[in-house]
Coordinates of C-alpha atoms in Angstrom, one line a residue:
M1394 CA -3.9 -28.4 6.0
A1395 CA -1.2 -25.8 5.9
S1396 CA 1.6 -28.3 5.4
S1397 CA -0.2 -30.0 2.5
I1398 CA -0.3 -26.9 0.3
R1399 CA 3.2 -25.5 1.0
P1400 CA 5.8 -26.6 -1.6
S1401 CA 9.4 -27.1 -0.7
L1402 CA 12.1 -24.6 -1.6
S1403 CA 13.4 -27.0 -4.3
S1404 CA 10.0 -26.8 -6.1
F1405 CA 9.9 -23.0 -6.3
R1406 CA 10.2 -21.5 -9.8
F1407 CA 12.5 -18.6 -10.3
A1408 CA 12.1 -15.8 -12.9
G1409 CA 14.6 -13.4 -14.4
G1410 CA 17.7 -15.2 -13.2
I1411 CA 20.0 -13.8 -10.6
A1412 CA 20.4 -10.1 -10.1
N1413 CA 23.4 -8.4 -8.5
S1414 CA 22.0 -8.8 -5.0
R1415 CA 22.5 -6.4 -2.1
F1416 CA 21.8 -9.5 0.1
G1417 CA 24.8 -11.6 -0.8
A1418 CA 27.1 -13.0 -3.5
S1419 CA 25.9 -13.0 -7.1
I1420 CA 27.1 -14.8 -10.2
S1421 CA 29.3 -11.8 -11.1
T1422 CA 31.3 -12.2 -7.9
I1423 CA 32.4 -15.8 -8.7
R1424 CA 35.6 -16.1 -10.7
L1425 CA 35.7 -19.3 -12.8
P1426 CA 38.2 -20.4 -15.4
P1427 CA 37.0 -20.5 -19.0
L1428 CA 35.0 -23.6 -19.9
S1429 CA 37.7 -24.6 -22.5
R1430 CA 40.4 -24.8 -19.7
L1431 CA 38.0 -26.7 -17.4
S1432 CA 37.6 -29.4 -20.1
S1433 CA 41.2 -29.6 -21.3
S1434 CA 43.0 -30.0 -18.0
S1435 CA 42.0 -32.1 -15.0
K1436 CA 44.6 -30.3 -12.9
L1437 CA 42.4 -27.2 -13.0
L1438 CA 39.6 -29.2 -11.4
K1439 CA 41.6 -30.1 -8.3
T1440 CA 42.9 -27.9 -5.5
A1441 CA 44.7 -29.7 -2.7
G1442 CA 42.8 -32.9 -3.6
T1443 CA 39.4 -31.2 -3.6
R1444 CA 37.3 -31.2 -6.7
V1445 CA 35.9 -27.8 -7.8
P1446 CA 32.1 -28.0 -8.0
P1447 CA 30.5 -27.8 -11.4
V1448 CA 29.2 -24.4 -12.6
G1449 CA 25.6 -25.3 -12.0
N1450 CA 26.3 -26.2 -8.3
A1451 CA 28.1 -22.9 -7.8
V1452 CA 25.1 -21.0 -9.2
Q1453 CA 22.7 -22.9 -7.0
A1454 CA 25.0 -22.2 -3.9
S1455 CA 25.1 -18.5 -4.8
T1456 CA 21.3 -18.4 -5.2
A1457 CA 20.7 -20.2 -1.9
A1458 CA 23.0 -17.9 0.0
A1459 CA 21.3 -14.8 -1.5
Q1460 CA 17.9 -16.1 -0.6
K1461 CA 18.9 -17.0 2.9
T1462 CA 20.2 -13.5 3.5
A1463 CA 17.1 -12.0 1.9
L1464 CA 14.8 -14.0 4.2
E1465 CA 16.7 -12.9 7.3
W1466 CA 16.4 -9.3 6.3
V1467 CA 12.7 -9.6 5.4
K1468 CA 11.9 -11.0 8.9
K1469 CA 13.5 -7.8 10.4
D1470 CA 11.9 -5.4 8.0
K1471 CA 9.0 -3.3 9.5
R1472 CA 6.3 -4.1 7.0
R1473 CA 2.6 -3.1 7.2
M1474 CA -0.2 -3.0 4.7
L1475 CA -0.8 0.7 4.2
H1476 CA -3.7 1.1 1.7
V1477 CA -5.5 -0.6 -1.2
V1478 CA -6.0 1.4 -4.4
Y1479 CA -8.9 1.1 -6.8
R1480 CA -10.7 3.3 -9.4
V1481 CA -14.2 4.7 -9.2
G1482 CA -16.4 6.6 -11.6
D1483 CA -17.9 9.2 -9.3
L1484 CA -15.7 10.2 -6.3
D1485 CA -18.2 12.2 -4.4
R1486 CA -20.8 9.5 -4.7
T1487 CA -18.4 6.8 -3.5
V1488 CA -17.1 8.9 -0.6
K1489 CA -20.7 9.5 0.5
F1490 CA -21.4 5.8 0.5
Y1491 CA -18.4 4.9 2.6
T1492 CA -18.8 7.7 5.1
E1493 CA -22.6 7.5 5.5
C1494 CA -23.2 3.7 5.2
L1495 CA -19.9 2.2 6.6
G1496 CA -18.8 4.9 9.0
M1497 CA -15.5 5.7 7.4
K1498 CA -13.8 9.1 7.6
L1499 CA -12.4 11.1 4.7
L1500 CA -8.8 11.4 5.8
R1501 CA -7.4 13.5 3.0
K1502 CA -7.9 14.4 -0.7
R1503 CA -5.6 15.5 -3.4
D1504 CA -6.2 16.7 -6.9
I1505 CA -3.6 16.4 -9.7
P1506 CA -5.2 18.4 -12.6
E1507 CA -2.1 18.2 -14.9
E1508 CA -2.4 14.4 -14.8
R1509 CA -6.2 14.5 -14.7
Y1510 CA -7.0 12.5 -11.6
T1511 CA -8.0 12.9 -8.0
N1512 CA -7.4 10.7 -4.9
A1513 CA -9.4 10.4 -1.8
F1514 CA -8.2 8.4 1.3
L1515 CA -10.8 6.9 3.6
G1516 CA -10.6 4.7 6.7
Y1517 CA -11.3 4.2 10.3
G1518 CA -8.2 5.8 11.7
P1519 CA -5.0 7.7 10.9
E1520 CA -3.0 6.4 8.0
D1521 CA 0.1 6.1 10.0
S1522 CA -1.5 3.3 12.1
H1523 CA -4.5 2.0 10.0
F1524 CA -5.1 0.2 6.7
V1525 CA -7.1 2.6 4.5
I1526 CA -8.7 2.9 1.1
E1527 CA -7.3 5.1 -1.7
L1528 CA -9.9 5.9 -4.3
T1529 CA -8.8 7.1 -7.7
Y1530 CA -11.0 9.2 -10.0
N1531 CA -9.7 9.7 -13.5
Y1532 CA -11.2 12.7 -15.2
G1533 CA -14.0 11.8 -17.5
V1534 CA -14.0 8.0 -16.8
D1535 CA -17.3 7.0 -15.1
K1536 CA -17.1 3.2 -15.3
Y1537 CA -14.6 0.4 -14.9
D1538 CA -14.5 -3.4 -15.5
I1539 CA -13.9 -5.0 -12.1
G1540 CA -13.3 -8.4 -13.6
A1541 CA -13.6 -11.9 -12.1
A1542 CA -10.2 -12.1 -10.4
F1543 CA -10.9 -9.5 -7.7
G1544 CA -13.0 -10.8 -4.8
H1545 CA -14.0 -8.4 -2.2
F1546 CA -13.0 -6.1 0.7
G1547 CA -13.7 -7.2 4.2
I1548 CA -15.1 -4.8 6.8
A1549 CA -15.6 -5.7 10.5
V1550 CA -18.7 -4.2 12.0
E1551 CA -20.4 -4.4 15.4
D1552 CA -23.8 -5.5 14.1
V1553 CA -24.1 -6.8 10.5
A1554 CA -27.9 -6.7 10.4
K1555 CA -28.1 -3.1 11.5
T1556 CA -25.4 -2.1 9.0
V1557 CA -27.3 -3.9 6.2
E1558 CA -30.5 -2.0 7.2
L1559 CA -28.7 1.3 6.9
I1560 CA -27.2 0.4 3.5
K1561 CA -30.7 -0.5 2.2
A1562 CA -32.1 2.7 3.6
K1563 CA -29.4 4.6 1.7
G1564 CA -30.2 2.8 -1.5
G1565 CA -27.3 0.4 -1.4
K1566 CA -27.3 -3.1 -3.0
V1567 CA -27.3 -6.2 -0.7
T1568 CA -26.2 -9.3 -2.5
R1569 CA -26.2 -11.7 0.5
E1570 CA -28.4 -11.2 3.5
P1571 CA -26.9 -11.4 7.0
G1572 CA -26.3 -14.9 8.3
P1573 CA -23.6 -17.4 9.4
V1574 CA -20.8 -18.4 7.0
K1575 CA -21.1 -21.7 5.1
V1576 CA -18.3 -23.2 7.2
G1577 CA -18.6 -21.8 10.7
S1578 CA -20.8 -19.5 12.8
T1579 CA -19.5 -16.0 12.1
V1580 CA -22.3 -13.7 10.8
I1581 CA -21.6 -12.0 7.5
A1582 CA -23.3 -10.2 4.7
F1583 CA -22.3 -9.1 1.2
V1584 CA -23.1 -5.7 -0.3
E1585 CA -21.9 -3.7 -3.3
D1586 CA -20.6 -0.1 -3.4
P1587 CA -21.8 2.3 -6.1
D1588 CA -19.2 1.0 -8.6
G1589 CA -20.0 -2.7 -8.0
Y1590 CA -17.0 -3.6 -5.7
K1591 CA -18.1 -6.3 -3.3
L1592 CA -17.8 -5.7 0.4
E1593 CA -18.0 -8.5 3.0
L1594 CA -19.4 -7.3 6.3
I1595 CA -18.0 -9.4 9.2
E1596 CA -19.5 -9.3 12.6
R1597 CA -16.4 -8.9 14.7
W1598 CA -16.3 -6.2 17.4
P1599 CA -14.4 -4.5 19.0
T1600 CA -11.5 -4.5 16.6
P1601 CA -8.5 -2.2 16.1
E1602 CA -8.7 -2.6 12.3
P1603 CA -12.2 -2.5 10.9
L1604 CA -11.0 -2.4 7.3
C1605 CA -9.6 -5.9 7.7
Q1606 CA -9.3 -7.9 4.4
V1607 CA -8.6 -7.8 0.7
M1608 CA -9.6 -11.0 -1.2
L1609 CA -7.9 -11.9 -4.5
R1610 CA -8.2 -15.0 -6.6
V1611 CA -5.1 -16.9 -7.7
G1612 CA -4.4 -19.8 -10.0
D1613 CA -1.9 -21.8 -7.9
L1614 CA -2.3 -21.5 -4.1
D1615 CA 0.9 -23.3 -3.2
R1616 CA 2.9 -21.0 -5.4
S1617 CA 1.3 -17.9 -4.1
I1618 CA 1.8 -18.8 -0.5
N1619 CA 5.4 -19.5 -1.1
F1620 CA 5.9 -16.2 -2.8
Y1621 CA 4.1 -14.0 -0.3
E1622 CA 5.9 -15.7 2.6
K1623 CA 9.4 -15.4 1.1
A1624 CA 9.2 -12.3 -1.1
F1625 CA 6.8 -10.2 1.0
G1626 CA 7.6 -11.6 4.5
M1627 CA 3.9 -12.4 5.2
E1628 CA 2.9 -15.1 7.6
L1629 CA 0.5 -17.9 6.6
L1630 CA -2.1 -17.4 9.3
R1631 CA -4.5 -20.2 8.4
T1632 CA -5.9 -22.1 5.5
Q1633 CA -9.4 -23.5 4.9
D1634 CA -10.4 -26.1 2.3
S1635 CA -14.0 -26.4 1.3
P1636 CA -14.2 -29.4 -1.1
E1637 CA -18.0 -29.3 -1.2
Y1638 CA -17.8 -25.7 -2.6
K1639 CA -14.6 -26.5 -4.6
Y1640 CA -12.3 -23.8 -3.2
T1641 CA -9.4 -23.3 -0.8
I1642 CA -8.4 -20.0 0.9
A1643 CA -5.2 -18.9 2.6
I1644 CA -5.0 -16.0 4.9
M1645 CA -1.7 -14.1 4.8
G1646 CA -0.6 -11.1 6.8
Y1647 CA 1.8 -9.3 9.1
G1648 CA 0.0 -10.1 12.4
P1649 CA -3.1 -11.8 13.9
E1650 CA -6.1 -11.7 11.7
D1651 CA -8.3 -10.1 14.4
K1652 CA -6.0 -7.2 14.8
N1653 CA -4.5 -6.5 11.4
A1654 CA -5.5 -6.2 7.8
V1655 CA -4.9 -9.4 5.9
L1656 CA -4.7 -10.8 2.3
E1657 CA -7.2 -13.6 1.6
L1658 CA -6.0 -15.7 -1.4
T1659 CA -8.7 -17.9 -2.9
Y1660 CA -8.1 -20.8 -5.2
N1661 CA -11.1 -22.2 -7.1
Y1662 CA -10.6 -25.8 -8.1
G1663 CA -9.4 -26.2 -11.6
V1664 CA -9.3 -22.4 -12.4
T1665 CA -5.8 -21.1 -13.2
E1666 CA -6.5 -17.8 -14.9
Y1667 CA -8.9 -14.9 -14.4
E1668 CA -9.9 -11.7 -16.2
K1669 CA -8.7 -8.8 -14.1
G1670 CA -10.5 -5.9 -15.6
N1671 CA -9.2 -2.4 -15.0
G1672 CA -10.9 -1.3 -11.7
Y1673 CA -8.7 -2.8 -8.9
A1674 CA -5.2 -1.4 -8.9
Q1675 CA -2.9 -2.5 -6.1
I1676 CA -2.0 -2.8 -2.4
A1677 CA 0.7 -0.6 -0.9
I1678 CA 3.0 -2.0 1.8
G1679 CA 5.5 -0.1 4.0
T1680 CA 9.2 -1.2 4.1
D1681 CA 12.4 0.1 5.6
D1682 CA 14.3 -0.2 2.4
V1683 CA 12.7 -0.3 -1.1
Y1684 CA 16.0 -1.3 -2.7
K1685 CA 16.5 -4.4 -0.6
T1686 CA 12.8 -5.2 -1.0
A1687 CA 13.1 -5.1 -4.8
E1688 CA 16.1 -7.4 -4.7
G1689 CA 14.2 -9.9 -2.5
V1690 CA 11.2 -9.9 -4.8
K1691 CA 13.4 -10.7 -7.8
L1692 CA 15.1 -13.5 -5.9
F1693 CA 11.8 -15.2 -5.2
G1694 CA 10.3 -15.0 -8.7
G1695 CA 8.5 -11.6 -8.7
K1696 CA 8.6 -9.2 -11.5
I1697 CA 9.7 -5.6 -10.8
T1698 CA 7.6 -3.2 -12.9
R1699 CA 9.1 0.0 -11.3
E1700 CA 12.7 0.0 -10.2
P1701 CA 13.2 1.3 -6.7
G1702 CA 13.7 5.1 -6.3
P1703 CA 12.1 8.4 -5.4
L1704 CA 8.9 9.6 -7.1
P1705 CA 9.2 12.8 -9.0
G1706 CA 8.0 15.8 -7.1
I1707 CA 7.4 14.3 -3.7
N1708 CA 10.6 12.3 -3.4
T1709 CA 8.9 9.3 -1.7
K1710 CA 10.9 6.2 -2.5
I1711 CA 8.8 3.3 -3.9
T1712 CA 9.2 0.1 -5.9
A1713 CA 6.4 -1.8 -7.7
C1714 CA 6.1 -5.5 -8.6
L1715 CA 3.9 -8.3 -9.9
D1716 CA 3.3 -11.7 -8.5
S1717 CA 2.8 -14.8 -10.6
D1718 CA -0.9 -13.9 -11.1
C1719 CA 0.0 -10.4 -12.1
W1720 CA -1.4 -8.8 -8.9
K1721 CA 0.4 -5.5 -8.4
T1722 CA 1.9 -4.4 -5.1
V1723 CA 3.8 -1.1 -4.4
F1724 CA 6.3 -1.0 -1.5
V1725 CA 6.7 2.5 0.1
D1726 CA 9.6 3.7 2.2
N1727 CA 8.3 3.9 5.8
I1728 CA 10.0 7.2 6.7
D1729 CA 9.1 8.9 3.4
F1730 CA 5.4 7.8 3.8
L1731 CA 5.2 9.5 7.2
K1732 CA 6.8 12.7 5.7
E1733 CA 4.2 12.6 2.9
L1734 CA 1.4 12.3 5.5
E1735 CA 2.7 15.4 7.3
C1736 CA 2.9 17.4 4.1
E1737 CA -0.6 16.4 3.0
S1738 CA -2.4 16.6 6.3
P1739 CA -5.7 18.7 6.0
S1740 CA -5.2 22.4 6.5
V1741 CA -7.4 24.4 8.8
K1742 CA -10.6 26.0 7.4
P1743 CA -9.9 29.6 6.2
V1744 CA -11.2 32.6 8.1
V1745 CA -10.5 36.2 7.3
P1746 CA -10.2 38.3 10.5
A1747 CA -8.6 41.7 10.6
P1748 CA -4.8 41.7 9.9
S1749 CA -2.5 42.0 13.0
G1750 CA 0.9 43.6 13.3
S1751 CA 2.2 40.8 15.6
T1752 CA 5.0 38.7 14.3
K1753 CA 4.4 35.9 16.7
L1754 CA 2.9 32.8 15.1
E1755 CA 0.3 31.2 17.3
I1756 CA -3.0 29.5 17.1
G1757 CA -5.6 32.0 16.1
S1758 CA -3.2 34.1 14.0
P1759 CA -5.3 35.6 11.2
I1760 CA -5.2 33.9 7.7
I1761 CA -6.4 35.1 4.4
V1762 CA -7.1 33.4 1.1
V1763 CA -6.0 34.7 -2.3
E1764 CA -5.3 33.2 -5.7
A1765 CA -2.5 30.6 -5.6
P1766 CA 0.5 30.3 -7.9
K1767 CA 1.5 26.9 -9.2
V1768 CA 4.5 26.7 -7.0
I1769 CA 5.3 28.2 -3.6
K1770 CA 9.0 28.7 -2.7
T1771 CA 9.9 27.5 0.7
A1772 CA 12.7 27.7 3.2
A1773 CA 15.9 26.1 1.9
S1774 CA 15.6 23.1 4.2
V1775 CA 12.4 21.8 2.4
P1776 CA 11.5 21.5 -1.2
C1777 CA 9.2 23.7 -3.2
L1778 CA 5.5 22.8 -2.7
R1779 CA 3.2 22.3 -5.6
A1780 CA -0.2 24.0 -5.2
N1781 CA -1.9 20.6 -5.6
S1782 CA 0.3 18.7 -3.2
G1783 CA -2.3 18.7 -0.4
L1784 CA -0.3 21.0 1.8
V1785 CA -0.8 24.2 -0.3
K1786 CA -4.4 24.4 -1.3
P1787 CA -5.7 26.4 -4.3
G1788 CA -6.2 29.9 -3.0
D1789 CA -3.1 29.9 -0.7
V1790 CA 0.0 32.1 -1.3
G1791 CA 3.1 32.9 0.6
R1792 CA 6.1 31.0 1.9
I1793 CA 7.0 28.5 4.5
V1794 CA 7.8 30.1 7.8
S1795 CA 9.1 27.1 9.7
R1796 CA 12.5 25.6 9.2
K1797 CA 11.4 22.4 11.0
P1798 CA 8.5 20.7 9.2
K1799 CA 7.6 18.6 12.3
D1800 CA 7.2 21.8 14.4
V1801 CA 4.8 23.6 12.1
W1802 CA 3.8 23.9 8.5
A1803 CA 2.7 27.5 7.9
V1804 CA 2.4 29.9 5.0
R1805 CA 3.0 33.6 5.6
L1806 CA 0.7 35.9 3.8
A1807 CA 1.5 39.2 5.4
I1808 CA 3.0 40.5 8.7
G1809 CA 1.0 38.7 11.4
T1810 CA -1.1 36.8 8.8
Y1811 CA -0.5 33.1 8.3
L1812 CA -2.1 29.9 7.1
L1813 CA -1.5 27.2 9.8
D1814 CA -1.6 23.5 9.9
G1815 CA -3.1 22.8 13.3
K1816 CA -2.1 19.1 13.4
Y1817 CA 1.6 19.8 13.9
F1818 CA 1.4 23.3 15.2
K1819 CA 3.9 24.7 17.8
A1820 CA 4.4 28.3 18.6
L1821 CA 7.2 29.9 16.5
E1822 CA 8.8 33.3 16.5
F1823 CA 9.4 34.7 13.0
D1824 CA 12.2 37.1 12.1
E1825 CA 10.6 39.7 9.8
T1826 CA 14.1 40.7 8.5
E1827 CA 14.6 37.3 6.9
E1828 CA 13.5 37.3 3.3

């Protein structure tokens, strides 16, 4: 089945021409005589008895060389699906549904009041090793159009029937009762979250990645498989054609389906375009180099919607692109992503014990909560922290004590009084004379 739906390289369509590639030679590096000279003198077309190839052949050779180099790099790149982003109308309501009905944990939350939105990250394990959900709430917007192009999210559970019972007890909507799939024996069910996003519950346990699937509909499956294999470096794990139901699926990912989150691309016979709505946003994928990634996406027909580079404020390097069906993907620098997680890890709950005169920073050091400024200046080795960055919470004030962010993030409020991040804490002596 797989071989019947995968086009050859010669049938692949390119968009946007050839960019100055970091992977290999581009058109600009080939020196050719003017066309007038090529046509007026046959001597210019021969060198030691060898005919110079036509311009079109040179372009094709350059393209093929750049693509080959890009493919080699993509295979070595450490890529992983990081999170899926979509918009919801009531953040607290949705967080409650995912935590109480599906057993997810609220991993972190950040509010950006000047841009009028809030994010909540939920999942079944730490973001540095698990695929998670990023919910976005835009101030004042309580409803979105999900559209017909988005399919569903897949969640592996130990017992589908019990999970469905719990969802019903919590007032959730079940759209397909538990039972085997149409083609196979795996037990599944379909439910909807409070905003109407469909969730497929899959009876598969134990599993290291419960949030296991994102299904999107595409208009040309051959084209999509080719693009995700070459531009994204995904592996075609399996295909399944169901002529009686008039659809074909392709499972794409960065590792075995039972251990990693995957992308399920669905082609419905004869349907080439879908309405996307404005609810679903994108998938984020980690990469070792956003600049090389962007060049590779261009070479294989993708459209770059955000040129690679650091985001303002947090300096995380990203690039964003669209595939041929206009599904958006954001690639995030792997190292920058880990740094961002360190900075936005949840802070300890505040307590207000009596101040101490000790200058030794240790677990249990007293902390105090006061009104926060917009920006807190830090040690010279790290940038200033915005109050809404996730590290400095509203109500915190002071300055960073540590010079090594991986040792400890801490805000000094007074002599012997600190706000500590317990996740990365290590004992630290502080010089009171340093201001």
